[in-house]
Amino acid sequence: MTLTAWRRALFIGFLAGIAGWHLSLAGLVPAFAQRRLIGEAVTFSSALLLALIVIAAHATARRYSGVLPRFTFGVVSALVTGIMFFVLALVVTAFNLRQILLNATPELARTLTFGGGADPDGFLRVLVIAVVAAGVTSAVGALPPPWGRILVFASLTTLLVGLLRDVLAPVLPGVLTGFLYGSAGLSYSGAVVVLVASVLLFALRATASGRTATRAVATAVPPPLRRPLVRTIALLLLLSIPLWAGLFLSNVADFVGFYILMGLGLNLVLGFAGLLDLGYVAFFAVGAYTMAVLTSPEIAVGGYILDFWLALPIAVVVTVGAGLLVGLPVLRMRGDYLAIATLGFGEIVRLLVLSDWLKPHLGGAQGITQIGRPHLGSLRLDSPQEFYFLILLGCLLAWFLSVRLRDSRLGRAWFAIREDEHVAQAMGINRVTAKLTAFAIGASFGGLSGALFASLVGSVVPASFSLLVSINVVALLVLGGMGSLPGVLVGALALVGIPELLREFQEYRLLVYGMVLIAMMLLRPAGLLPERIHRVELEEAVEESREATPAELATGQD
Amino acid sequence: MTIAAPHRFSASRRIDVSQLIVWTIGGVLLTIVFIGSVLTLRAGHYTAAQWRDFIVFGIAQGAIYALIALGYTMVYGVLRMINFAHGEVFMSGAMTTFFLADYLNRSGFLKSHPWVSLVTMLLFSGLVSMTVAVLVERIAYRPLRGAPRLVPLITAVGASFFLQYTFRGLFGSGVRAYPPIPVLQGKLWFFQKTQVAVFVGVLITLALLVLFLQRTRAGLAIRAVAEDREAAALMGIDVDRAIVTTFAVGGFMAGIAGVLYALVFVQVQFFMGFLPGIKAFTAAVLGGIGNLPGAALGGLVLGVIESVGPSLFFDGYGIRAAHQLKDVIAFTILVLILIFRPTGLLGERLGGEDRV
């Protein structure tokens, strides 16, 4: 018993160490070595490495209830992880591997040892940090239920606030900025303040007395007014974004908006009807190119250049057609085959657009420029700030439609098909109509997004419509929770918003998407903000598979 | 019964309408291809020698697709799932072996012992890909074996991107060129020597695969699990082990395919697994997924169509730069096969209504 416990502790530490090696050599750790979060001491990279140590300690310690085993085994795991870091630092320093491994630099050795190096000093640092981290982890884990969670969330929030310095600093009032932030990241005193504030905030939500307090505030508003009040406040906040956010932030907000629109569209297909469409980018591309072809003087079909407001509905209608065109042939497919077939459609669209053959009509590799911008009377909307309102309107419309569809007869039909197509058909649901409408309406959101995108950017090039966009949308749905509308928001903010804000991150975003897709499916298949029905279904299925005996597992094919 | 009947009737009639549209699209495409071919042949821009070269190249390329396709087909056979990350397994071998090849080249060993070097490279690449394939199975697929179908599919997509960008992070995004192998330069009769080497390499690997599956206990276990997993488990076969073996063998062949691919196309890059991966999948479906000879045949057919197709189908219409449409042809074949004949040319050996 104890032997396996020791071995488990060692093994978990070893795994976390391997993860650290991967993050270091694949470039994530070196890329963020200069990104300071709190003062001089905490960089994004050191926070990442520390997180691995903490996770190792926690994963080991959580199996035990006594204080001593929690601490002992946690420390063992943490130490193994730390020593693995140090070993990599040694290897990187001793051998010149840079010809093969891009990131095996002496700087990496310093980052891995928390500022030390491949020497006794670095070794000592790693050991001390590992022991302290494991101690704190086991102590936090031993706190009564809501408090451990509150502390973890509060620390993460503090790090996030530090990470988003460049975004928040220009927006916050000058005094606050001066107090909270240093030259890069939070100042130490700022970090303490943010930490305390977020502990209080989370405590308000999570603890019993906090909940009574919030409820007391909430009951001050009479019930029939509550919902409209919340909605109005939310709307006002959303409307105010371009006023306080600068050009850069508004641009980011616009891009998040495009992905929310696409996410809502794919959500109808993947989340509601359970059809994995890996070629969703095709609809985005069709919308964008329709807008481009109709409004750009470079192409000018038949010598006509349409106005933005005329081209927009046409683009949406064309995309609905494209949705039907894709939907018809794949009606009888499901699962893997559907995913691959739609991926094929997406690639066909991109390759055709890219080809010299269609260059006179679609611009080839250079794409189309001078795409029309919307006018409102004499006012020309062309800054990202002004465009934001248009995108917001589109998102609100798509959101409203999604809610109504979800609660409609059609929505129920989609859910039924998602759960079991045969049973749904037996219950009298018309599979053809249901699937085609899912594809068509889902496509129209993507087309709207594409048309707005083309107009805002002013040009379209085939490179913007690669498979990666589809994967992006799938990943944000998976993160937020397939079928969940608030999940789309969270997913888009996390997977599009944050990467747009962090420029170092751009190169690694797909690496992280890959991790997100795998980790979410393993740990929380229903997503961060799960839709209720789906959560029940998915969690039951995974639970069953976990509880099943090997023999049952062997037979469980579906 | 009396109530259900008219319902079923009307539903099936509506499906007929949608099917009619689909068949019409298929017919139009076929007509376009046919007319294009006739026009091209009548115009006579290409000599017989050029067509022959196209076909030879197509066969070499198709042989590589066939090797990768076998990995898809075997995994499909035992797990009824498509290993979406298989293209990346192929890439990982080719990318890693570049450094071995580079080392052998610079130390002069490649020149003094070309055949030993080549075999070492093939084995090394096979082992790397095998490790990656087994790891992917262990981490991303095995814990989710009882989950709804969509779940492992999404982790597969995730694994695919994770691997791509891991390799990009490790080795950089640049294109690397394999060193030329001295004994494979030049021509043998009218074949490029590399093409001959690829073809021979594929044949040997296939022969070994058949021997493995037919003559070893592990091969027997794989076949048993593919046939009926439940019965196999009851007969005392370790299903998990058979599945891991399948991934290992499929990965090994993908690794060998990676080096062969590098012999033909010279350049390797982190993104190189995507297209061959999709095409090998197309080949597997074309031949009938789950069907080993089918995968080999599908690979060859696809390779030849892809090599001959752009010129043959489109040149007659005077389309500029028809070779750019090579991948469009491959993807169109993929979609058409999935629509019209999901069981493939040779039929699906391990049929199952659950897939279509």
PDB file of N, CA, C and O in Angstrom, chain B residues 71 73-76 78 212 222 241-251:
ATOM      1  N   GLY B  71      -2.798   2.521 -41.675  1.00  0.00           N
ATOM      2  CA  GLY B  71      -2.933   2.893 -40.265  1.00  0.00           C
ATOM      3  C   GLY B  71      -4.361   3.301 -39.933  1.00  0.00           C
ATOM      4  O   GLY B  71      -4.921   2.879 -38.926  1.00  0.00           O
ATOM      5  N   THR B  73      -7.067   2.460 -41.558  1.00  0.00           N
ATOM      6  CA  THR B  73      -7.965   1.330 -41.731  1.00  0.00           C
ATOM      7  C   THR B  73      -7.876   0.358 -40.566  1.00  0.00           C
ATOM      8  O   THR B  73      -8.886  -0.143 -40.077  1.00  0.00           O
ATOM      9  N   MET B  74      -6.635   0.112 -40.095  1.00  0.00           N
ATOM     10  CA  MET B  74      -6.489  -0.836 -38.984  1.00  0.00           C
ATOM     11  C   MET B  74      -7.135  -0.300 -37.717  1.00  0.00           C
ATOM     12  O   MET B  74      -7.847  -1.021 -37.014  1.00  0.00           O
ATOM     13  N   VAL B  75      -6.883   0.992 -37.436  1.00  0.00           N
ATOM     14  CA  VAL B  75      -7.486   1.577 -36.243  1.00  0.00           C
ATOM     15  C   VAL B  75      -9.001   1.558 -36.367  1.00  0.00           C
ATOM     16  O   VAL B  75      -9.720   1.223 -35.424  1.00  0.00           O
ATOM     17  N   TYR B  76      -9.483   1.875 -37.568  1.00  0.00           N
ATOM     18  CA  TYR B  76     -10.927   1.837 -37.756  1.00  0.00           C
ATOM     19  C   TYR B  76     -11.456   0.436 -37.531  1.00  0.00           C
ATOM     20  O   TYR B  76     -12.507   0.233 -36.927  1.00  0.00           O
ATOM     21  N   VAL B  78     -10.387  -1.932 -35.556  1.00  0.00           N
ATOM     22  CA  VAL B  78     -10.526  -2.399 -34.173  1.00  0.00           C
ATOM     23  C   VAL B  78     -11.344  -1.457 -33.308  1.00  0.00           C
ATOM     24  O   VAL B  78     -11.982  -1.896 -32.359  1.00  0.00           O
ATOM     25  N   PHE B 212       2.760 -10.314 -40.343  1.00  0.00           N
ATOM     26  CA  PHE B 212       2.492 -10.028 -38.937  1.00  0.00           C
ATOM     27  C   PHE B 212       1.056 -10.365 -38.578  1.00  0.00           C
ATOM     28  O   PHE B 212       0.781 -11.011 -37.572  1.00  0.00           O
ATOM     29  N   ILE B 222      -5.314  -8.955 -33.007  1.00  0.00           N
ATOM     30  CA  ILE B 222      -5.874  -7.773 -33.664  1.00  0.00           C
ATOM     31  C   ILE B 222      -7.039  -8.174 -34.557  1.00  0.00           C
ATOM     32  O   ILE B 222      -8.104  -7.551 -34.540  1.00  0.00           O
ATOM     33  N   ARG B 241      -4.454  -4.426 -25.120  1.00  0.00           N
ATOM     34  CA  ARG B 241      -3.150  -4.680 -25.706  1.00  0.00           C
ATOM     35  C   ARG B 241      -3.247  -4.779 -27.230  1.00  0.00           C
ATOM     36  O   ARG B 241      -2.400  -4.252 -27.955  1.00  0.00           O
ATOM     37  N   ALA B 242      -4.311  -5.426 -27.694  1.00  0.00           N
ATOM     38  CA  ALA B 242      -4.475  -5.534 -29.142  1.00  0.00           C
ATOM     39  C   ALA B 242      -4.633  -4.153 -29.762  1.00  0.00           C
ATOM     40  O   ALA B 242      -4.080  -3.870 -30.835  1.00  0.00           O
ATOM     41  N   ILE B 243      -5.358  -3.273 -29.060  1.00  0.00           N
ATOM     42  CA  ILE B 243      -5.559  -1.921 -29.596  1.00  0.00           C
ATOM     43  C   ILE B 243      -4.235  -1.170 -29.634  1.00  0.00           C
ATOM     44  O   ILE B 243      -3.903  -0.517 -30.635  1.00  0.00           O
ATOM     45  N   VAL B 244      -3.462  -1.284 -28.555  1.00  0.00           N
ATOM     46  CA  VAL B 244      -2.166  -0.608 -28.545  1.00  0.00           C
ATOM     47  C   VAL B 244      -1.286  -1.135 -29.676  1.00  0.00           C
ATOM     48  O   VAL B 244      -0.626  -0.370 -30.386  1.00  0.00           O
ATOM     49  N   THR B 245      -1.299  -2.465 -29.863  1.00  0.00           N
ATOM     50  CA  THR B 245      -0.501  -3.031 -30.950  1.00  0.00           C
ATOM     51  C   THR B 245      -0.933  -2.453 -32.290  1.00  0.00           C
ATOM     52  O   THR B 245      -0.102  -2.132 -33.144  1.00  0.00           O
ATOM     53  N   THR B 246      -2.238  -2.315 -32.464  1.00  0.00           N
ATOM     54  CA  THR B 246      -2.718  -1.761 -33.720  1.00  0.00           C
ATOM     55  C   THR B 246      -2.169  -0.358 -33.942  1.00  0.00           C
ATOM     56  O   THR B 246      -1.669  -0.034 -35.030  1.00  0.00           O
ATOM     57  N   PHE B 247      -2.267   0.468 -32.904  1.00  0.00           N
ATOM     58  CA  PHE B 247      -1.742   1.822 -33.033  1.00  0.00           C
ATOM     59  C   PHE B 247      -0.246   1.782 -33.316  1.00  0.00           C
ATOM     60  O   PHE B 247       0.272   2.551 -34.119  1.00  0.00           O
ATOM     61  N   ALA B 248       0.467   0.871 -32.627  1.00  0.00           N
ATOM     62  CA  ALA B 248       1.915   0.802 -32.811  1.00  0.00           C
ATOM     63  C   ALA B 248       2.256   0.415 -34.245  1.00  0.00           C
ATOM     64  O   ALA B 248       3.086   1.073 -34.894  1.00  0.00           O
ATOM     65  N   VAL B 249       1.585  -0.607 -34.760  1.00  0.00           N
ATOM     66  CA  VAL B 249       1.893  -1.057 -36.123  1.00  0.00           C
ATOM     67  C   VAL B 249       1.528   0.027 -37.134  1.00  0.00           C
ATOM     68  O   VAL B 249       2.314   0.359 -38.028  1.00  0.00           O
ATOM     69  N   GLY B 250       0.337   0.612 -36.949  1.00  0.00           N
ATOM     70  CA  GLY B 250      -0.079   1.690 -37.848  1.00  0.00           C
ATOM     71  C   GLY B 250       0.895   2.849 -37.786  1.00  0.00           C
ATOM     72  O   GLY B 250       1.274   3.421 -38.820  1.00  0.00           O
ATOM     73  N   GLY B 251       1.331   3.183 -36.586  1.00  0.00           N
ATOM     74  CA  GLY B 251       2.283   4.286 -36.433  1.00  0.00           C
ATOM     75  C   GLY B 251       3.608   3.964 -37.087  1.00  0.00           C
ATOM     76  O   GLY B 251       4.193   4.815 -37.765  1.00  0.00           O
TER      77      GLY B 251
END
